[in-house]
Amino acid sequence: MKITRVETFQVQWRPEDPPTSRSAFVRVWCDDGRSGLGEVSPMQGGLISLTILKHHIAQAIVGADPLDHAVLHDRLLHRLVKLGPEGALSSALAGLDIALWDLKGQLLGQPVWRLLGGAWRTELPFYSSIGGNGAPRSLSEVLRIVEARLADKPSAIKIRFDNDRVDLDGDIADHVAKARAVRKLVGDDFPLAFDANNGYSPSGAMRVGRVLEELGYWWFEEPVQHYHVRATGELAQKLSITVSAGEQSYTTAAVADLIHAGVRMVQPDIVKMGGITGMQRCAALAQALGAELVPHQTQPTIGHTANLHIAATLLHATKPCELNDPSPRMHAVFANPPKPVNGLFHLPTAPGLGLVIDESALARLRVELPG
Ligand code: CA
């Protein structure tokens, strides 16, 4: 079995979307005519990761065996490491790895989760991840949006503040008022999480963390800058609420650094680091060190589905899977996009990721890279 072609392209969901708001896909074909589909991080339209794939990876893996995906991942990471492993390169390799797992499943006639060793659960609860709750969104608007998302029957809700990372602590009073109002809206027993999106200083984070403890929030995500690993660990050790981080960790070693600093819940993202292979390694790491692995995942279809496969295989799934705000990216180009039924996603049983591509829709929305 040999890889014959690697395609890299964006998907433009709406005519008005600029190149930086598109999805970024990678499709790997092999010599029996089948293909696997993966996705890289869509930050800035994934253009840099797609360019790395197109110019530095695609030709290099033609002729390779797609079942050698882990060897290919590690060889390419080390060969291209001076492009900077923390971001665009690791995301490029994540997308490639997801595509190769999809292809592997099709070649072997099994869903990815079965190739990973089997599922602990085939129905997966989710939490609604609601962004943009900082200024200028009003408190009443926050409540209206939270109330609307409850209709999806999530098992928890996370309110994100998407703070300005260069203006720390400025809106703490507003954030705390909104956290209190959301708690009052959903009642004392409904699980809530709070995502600071790196918006606080360590002391500001401590103030907010104490309030979240009083309000019974489940976890407190990325309270300080992601590169302040030690400060994140110190907060995690001082607060009784679970402090989480990791969506901006791009290597297994970086996730290990967070855990060693004292963080007890890590959130690497399957389209940003390692793909399915990388998440398997993070699962082993977290299990060995006694940390919770709760993958970050905000992409609606390929990333979400790949994440479901890995989440189903986790021994200790302590939190539900993330489901981002409704998006125009959501369901186009797939005939069977994942949709929750009564608050649960059902694990696909078809080979590979189990996504059925609507080829005509994909051809219509596909945008080739320049050059
Ligand atoms: Ca987050």
PDB file of C-alpha atoms in Angstrom, residues 35-214:
ATOM      1  CA  SER A  35      -8.480   8.482   0.481  1.00  0.00           C
ATOM      2  CA  GLY A  36      -8.469   9.776   4.046  1.00  0.00           C
ATOM      3  CA  LEU A  37      -9.441  13.263   5.130  1.00  0.00           C
ATOM      4  CA  GLY A  38      -7.928  15.327   7.915  1.00  0.00           C
ATOM      5  CA  GLU A  39      -8.062  18.898   9.113  1.00  0.00           C
ATOM      6  CA  VAL A  40      -5.494  21.294  10.512  1.00  0.00           C
ATOM      7  CA  SER A  41      -6.073  24.112  12.971  1.00  0.00           C
ATOM      8  CA  PRO A  42      -8.161  26.804  11.255  1.00  0.00           C
ATOM      9  CA  MET A  43      -6.324  29.673  12.937  1.00  0.00           C
ATOM     10  CA  GLN A  44      -5.819  32.280  10.187  1.00  0.00           C
ATOM     11  CA  GLY A  45      -7.454  29.831   7.798  1.00  0.00           C
ATOM     12  CA  GLY A  46      -4.765  27.213   8.405  1.00  0.00           C
ATOM     13  CA  LEU A  47      -2.814  28.746   5.526  1.00  0.00           C
ATOM     14  CA  ILE A  48       0.643  28.293   7.032  1.00  0.00           C
ATOM     15  CA  SER A  49       0.058  24.655   7.993  1.00  0.00           C
ATOM     16  CA  LEU A  50      -1.346  23.890   4.536  1.00  0.00           C
ATOM     17  CA  THR A  51       1.657  25.572   2.938  1.00  0.00           C
ATOM     18  CA  ILE A  52       4.031  23.424   5.007  1.00  0.00           C
ATOM     19  CA  LEU A  53       2.105  20.331   3.924  1.00  0.00           C
ATOM     20  CA  LYS A  54       2.084  21.362   0.283  1.00  0.00           C
ATOM     21  CA  HIS A  55       5.720  22.421  -0.051  1.00  0.00           C
ATOM     22  CA  HIS A  56       7.602  20.354   2.522  1.00  0.00           C
ATOM     23  CA  ILE A  57       5.590  17.193   3.162  1.00  0.00           C
ATOM     24  CA  ALA A  58       3.357  16.179   0.241  1.00  0.00           C
ATOM     25  CA  GLN A  59       6.095  15.031  -2.129  1.00  0.00           C
ATOM     26  CA  ALA A  60       8.216  13.590   0.694  1.00  0.00           C
ATOM     27  CA  ILE A  61       5.583  11.013   1.645  1.00  0.00           C
ATOM     28  CA  VAL A  62       4.484   9.913  -1.836  1.00  0.00           C
ATOM     29  CA  GLY A  63       5.407   6.227  -2.032  1.00  0.00           C
ATOM     30  CA  ALA A  64       5.309   5.755   1.762  1.00  0.00           C
ATOM     31  CA  ASP A  65       3.011   3.185   3.371  1.00  0.00           C
ATOM     32  CA  PRO A  66       0.029   5.033   4.953  1.00  0.00           C
ATOM     33  CA  LEU A  67       0.038   2.488   7.803  1.00  0.00           C
ATOM     34  CA  ASP A  68       3.416   3.907   8.857  1.00  0.00           C
ATOM     35  CA  HIS A  69       1.631   7.069  10.042  1.00  0.00           C
ATOM     36  CA  ALA A  70       3.352   7.328  13.437  1.00  0.00           C
ATOM     37  CA  VAL A  71       6.803   6.877  11.904  1.00  0.00           C
ATOM     38  CA  LEU A  72       5.943   9.480   9.262  1.00  0.00           C
ATOM     39  CA  HIS A  73       4.725  11.906  11.940  1.00  0.00           C
ATOM     40  CA  ASP A  74       7.849  11.644  14.048  1.00  0.00           C
ATOM     41  CA  ARG A  75      10.244  11.643  11.086  1.00  0.00           C
ATOM     42  CA  LEU A  76       8.669  14.798   9.644  1.00  0.00           C
ATOM     43  CA  LEU A  77       8.496  16.552  13.016  1.00  0.00           C
ATOM     44  CA  HIS A  78      12.209  16.050  13.520  1.00  0.00           C
ATOM     45  CA  ARG A  79      13.155  16.786   9.926  1.00  0.00           C
ATOM     46  CA  LEU A  80      11.223  20.075   9.888  1.00  0.00           C
ATOM     47  CA  VAL A  81      11.684  21.044  13.525  1.00  0.00           C
ATOM     48  CA  LYS A  82      13.438  24.310  12.711  1.00  0.00           C
ATOM     49  CA  LEU A  83      10.237  25.591  11.147  1.00  0.00           C
ATOM     50  CA  GLY A  84       9.133  25.767  14.790  1.00  0.00           C
ATOM     51  CA  PRO A  85       7.396  22.747  16.299  1.00  0.00           C
ATOM     52  CA  GLU A  86       5.054  24.892  18.407  1.00  0.00           C
ATOM     53  CA  GLY A  87       2.108  25.652  16.147  1.00  0.00           C
ATOM     54  CA  ALA A  88       1.862  25.561  12.380  1.00  0.00           C
ATOM     55  CA  LEU A  89       4.140  22.545  11.907  1.00  0.00           C
ATOM     56  CA  SER A  90       2.536  20.445  14.649  1.00  0.00           C
ATOM     57  CA  SER A  91      -0.890  21.363  13.286  1.00  0.00           C
ATOM     58  CA  ALA A  92       0.134  20.357   9.752  1.00  0.00           C
ATOM     59  CA  LEU A  93       1.270  16.987  11.093  1.00  0.00           C
ATOM     60  CA  ALA A  94      -1.917  16.653  13.156  1.00  0.00           C
ATOM     61  CA  GLY A  95      -4.064  17.082  10.047  1.00  0.00           C
ATOM     62  CA  LEU A  96      -1.936  14.574   8.153  1.00  0.00           C
ATOM     63  CA  ASP A  97      -2.171  12.068  11.015  1.00  0.00           C
ATOM     64  CA  ILE A  98      -5.974  12.351  11.142  1.00  0.00           C
ATOM     65  CA  ALA A  99      -6.170  11.779   7.369  1.00  0.00           C
ATOM     66  CA  LEU A 100      -3.894   8.727   7.636  1.00  0.00           C
ATOM     67  CA  TRP A 101      -5.962   7.245  10.496  1.00  0.00           C
ATOM     68  CA  ASP A 102      -9.101   7.783   8.407  1.00  0.00           C
ATOM     69  CA  LEU A 103      -7.390   6.005   5.521  1.00  0.00           C
ATOM     70  CA  LYS A 104      -6.069   3.241   7.781  1.00  0.00           C
ATOM     71  CA  GLY A 105      -9.561   2.533   9.055  1.00  0.00           C
ATOM     72  CA  GLN A 106     -10.860   2.268   5.514  1.00  0.00           C
ATOM     73  CA  LEU A 107      -8.012   0.002   4.434  1.00  0.00           C
ATOM     74  CA  LEU A 108      -8.586  -2.306   7.414  1.00  0.00           C
ATOM     75  CA  GLY A 109     -12.394  -2.018   7.354  1.00  0.00           C
ATOM     76  CA  GLN A 110     -12.658  -0.790  10.959  1.00  0.00           C
ATOM     77  CA  PRO A 111     -13.639   2.421  12.713  1.00  0.00           C
ATOM     78  CA  VAL A 112     -10.699   4.306  14.200  1.00  0.00           C
ATOM     79  CA  TRP A 113     -11.843   3.739  17.790  1.00  0.00           C
ATOM     80  CA  ARG A 114     -11.666  -0.020  17.286  1.00  0.00           C
ATOM     81  CA  LEU A 115      -8.131   0.232  15.905  1.00  0.00           C
ATOM     82  CA  LEU A 116      -7.230   2.233  19.018  1.00  0.00           C
ATOM     83  CA  GLY A 117      -8.142  -0.752  21.171  1.00  0.00           C
ATOM     84  CA  GLY A 118     -11.884  -0.411  21.610  1.00  0.00           C
ATOM     85  CA  ALA A 119     -14.353   1.996  23.176  1.00  0.00           C
ATOM     86  CA  TRP A 120     -15.263   2.353  26.832  1.00  0.00           C
ATOM     87  CA  ARG A 121     -18.414   4.141  25.726  1.00  0.00           C
ATOM     88  CA  THR A 122     -20.251   4.513  22.419  1.00  0.00           C
ATOM     89  CA  GLU A 123     -22.500   7.393  23.491  1.00  0.00           C
ATOM     90  CA  LEU A 124     -20.667  10.549  24.445  1.00  0.00           C
ATOM     91  CA  PRO A 125     -22.081  13.494  26.355  1.00  0.00           C
ATOM     92  CA  PHE A 126     -20.921  16.984  25.431  1.00  0.00           C
ATOM     93  CA  TYR A 127     -20.629  20.406  26.950  1.00  0.00           C
ATOM     94  CA  SER A 128     -21.661  23.555  25.120  1.00  0.00           C
ATOM     95  CA  SER A 129     -18.707  25.893  24.761  1.00  0.00           C
ATOM     96  CA  ILE A 130     -20.035  29.441  24.469  1.00  0.00           C
ATOM     97  CA  GLY A 131     -17.614  32.132  23.353  1.00  0.00           C
ATOM     98  CA  GLY A 132     -17.552  35.908  23.344  1.00  0.00           C
ATOM     99  CA  ASN A 133     -18.997  36.591  26.777  1.00  0.00           C
ATOM    100  CA  GLY A 134     -16.696  39.494  27.625  1.00  0.00           C
ATOM    101  CA  ALA A 135     -17.386  43.104  26.661  1.00  0.00           C
ATOM    102  CA  PRO A 136     -19.275  44.351  24.735  1.00  0.00           C
ATOM    103  CA  ARG A 137     -21.762  41.486  25.236  1.00  0.00           C
ATOM    104  CA  SER A 138     -24.227  42.479  27.954  1.00  0.00           C
ATOM    105  CA  LEU A 139     -25.129  40.324  30.911  1.00  0.00           C
ATOM    106  CA  SER A 140     -28.678  39.855  29.633  1.00  0.00           C
ATOM    107  CA  GLU A 141     -27.343  38.789  26.245  1.00  0.00           C
ATOM    108  CA  VAL A 142     -25.043  36.227  27.911  1.00  0.00           C
ATOM    109  CA  LEU A 143     -28.053  34.775  29.722  1.00  0.00           C
ATOM    110  CA  ARG A 144     -30.124  34.705  26.537  1.00  0.00           C
ATOM    111  CA  ILE A 145     -27.412  32.778  24.682  1.00  0.00           C
ATOM    112  CA  VAL A 146     -26.818  30.323  27.528  1.00  0.00           C
ATOM    113  CA  GLU A 147     -30.536  29.673  27.741  1.00  0.00           C
ATOM    114  CA  ALA A 148     -30.695  29.011  23.998  1.00  0.00           C
ATOM    115  CA  ARG A 149     -27.833  26.512  24.154  1.00  0.00           C
ATOM    116  CA  LEU A 150     -29.511  24.579  26.974  1.00  0.00           C
ATOM    117  CA  ALA A 151     -32.042  23.434  24.366  1.00  0.00           C
ATOM    118  CA  ASP A 152     -29.307  21.170  22.894  1.00  0.00           C
ATOM    119  CA  LYS A 153     -29.296  19.214  26.191  1.00  0.00           C
ATOM    120  CA  PRO A 154     -25.597  19.624  27.009  1.00  0.00           C
ATOM    121  CA  SER A 155     -24.396  17.960  30.169  1.00  0.00           C
ATOM    122  CA  ALA A 156     -22.451  21.122  31.051  1.00  0.00           C
ATOM    123  CA  ILE A 157     -21.857  24.652  29.779  1.00  0.00           C
ATOM    124  CA  LYS A 158     -18.602  26.544  29.516  1.00  0.00           C
ATOM    125  CA  ILE A 159     -18.643  30.321  29.239  1.00  0.00           C
ATOM    126  CA  ARG A 160     -15.598  31.740  27.473  1.00  0.00           C
ATOM    127  CA  PHE A 161     -14.432  35.297  27.801  1.00  0.00           C
ATOM    128  CA  ASP A 162     -12.056  35.510  24.817  1.00  0.00           C
ATOM    129  CA  ASN A 163     -10.147  38.231  26.609  1.00  0.00           C
ATOM    130  CA  ASP A 164      -7.697  40.679  25.162  1.00  0.00           C
ATOM    131  CA  ARG A 165      -4.394  39.080  26.108  1.00  0.00           C
ATOM    132  CA  VAL A 166      -2.596  42.390  26.314  1.00  0.00           C
ATOM    133  CA  ASP A 167      -5.098  43.969  28.699  1.00  0.00           C
ATOM    134  CA  LEU A 168      -5.131  41.744  31.757  1.00  0.00           C
ATOM    135  CA  ASP A 169      -7.697  41.926  34.589  1.00  0.00           C
ATOM    136  CA  GLY A 170      -9.563  44.913  33.100  1.00  0.00           C
ATOM    137  CA  ASP A 171     -13.037  43.378  33.148  1.00  0.00           C
ATOM    138  CA  ILE A 172     -12.959  41.151  36.207  1.00  0.00           C
ATOM    139  CA  ALA A 173     -16.040  42.762  37.794  1.00  0.00           C
ATOM    140  CA  ASP A 174     -18.019  42.221  34.581  1.00  0.00           C
ATOM    141  CA  HIS A 175     -16.852  38.605  34.282  1.00  0.00           C
ATOM    142  CA  VAL A 176     -17.696  37.790  37.880  1.00  0.00           C
ATOM    143  CA  ALA A 177     -21.159  39.360  37.549  1.00  0.00           C
ATOM    144  CA  LYS A 178     -21.804  37.220  34.461  1.00  0.00           C
ATOM    145  CA  ALA A 179     -20.518  34.060  36.173  1.00  0.00           C
ATOM    146  CA  ARG A 180     -22.885  34.689  39.078  1.00  0.00           C
ATOM    147  CA  ALA A 181     -25.839  35.392  36.767  1.00  0.00           C
ATOM    148  CA  VAL A 182     -25.264  32.232  34.731  1.00  0.00           C
ATOM    149  CA  ARG A 183     -25.071  30.166  37.928  1.00  0.00           C
ATOM    150  CA  LYS A 184     -28.373  31.668  39.055  1.00  0.00           C
ATOM    151  CA  LEU A 185     -29.933  30.973  35.646  1.00  0.00           C
ATOM    152  CA  VAL A 186     -29.019  27.273  35.466  1.00  0.00           C
ATOM    153  CA  GLY A 187     -29.410  26.467  39.163  1.00  0.00           C
ATOM    154  CA  ASP A 188     -26.957  25.154  41.741  1.00  0.00           C
ATOM    155  CA  ASP A 189     -26.595  21.644  40.355  1.00  0.00           C
ATOM    156  CA  PHE A 190     -25.937  22.257  36.662  1.00  0.00           C
ATOM    157  CA  PRO A 191     -22.236  21.815  35.772  1.00  0.00           C
ATOM    158  CA  LEU A 192     -20.545  25.025  34.631  1.00  0.00           C
ATOM    159  CA  ALA A 193     -17.038  25.883  33.500  1.00  0.00           C
ATOM    160  CA  PHE A 194     -15.319  29.230  33.068  1.00  0.00           C
ATOM    161  CA  ASP A 195     -12.696  29.946  30.400  1.00  0.00           C
ATOM    162  CA  ALA A 196     -10.537  33.020  30.973  1.00  0.00           C
ATOM    163  CA  ASN A 197      -8.774  32.626  27.616  1.00  0.00           C
ATOM    164  CA  ASN A 198      -5.514  33.759  29.235  1.00  0.00           C
ATOM    165  CA  GLY A 199      -6.959  37.088  30.333  1.00  0.00           C
ATOM    166  CA  TYR A 200      -5.738  37.456  33.926  1.00  0.00           C
ATOM    167  CA  SER A 201      -2.636  38.090  35.932  1.00  0.00           C
ATOM    168  CA  PRO A 202      -1.898  35.457  38.593  1.00  0.00           C
ATOM    169  CA  SER A 203      -3.476  37.631  41.310  1.00  0.00           C
ATOM    170  CA  GLY A 204      -6.463  38.491  39.131  1.00  0.00           C
ATOM    171  CA  ALA A 205      -6.916  34.808  38.381  1.00  0.00           C
ATOM    172  CA  MET A 206      -6.811  34.033  42.098  1.00  0.00           C
ATOM    173  CA  ARG A 207      -9.616  36.535  42.760  1.00  0.00           C
ATOM    174  CA  VAL A 208     -11.785  35.085  39.987  1.00  0.00           C
ATOM    175  CA  GLY A 209     -10.947  31.516  41.007  1.00  0.00           C
ATOM    176  CA  ARG A 210     -12.148  32.106  44.566  1.00  0.00           C
ATOM    177  CA  VAL A 211     -15.499  33.358  43.259  1.00  0.00           C
ATOM    178  CA  LEU A 212     -15.830  30.382  40.918  1.00  0.00           C
ATOM    179  CA  GLU A 213     -15.187  28.064  43.849  1.00  0.00           C
ATOM    180  CA  GLU A 214     -17.950  29.780  45.808  1.00  0.00           C
TER     181      GLU A 214
END
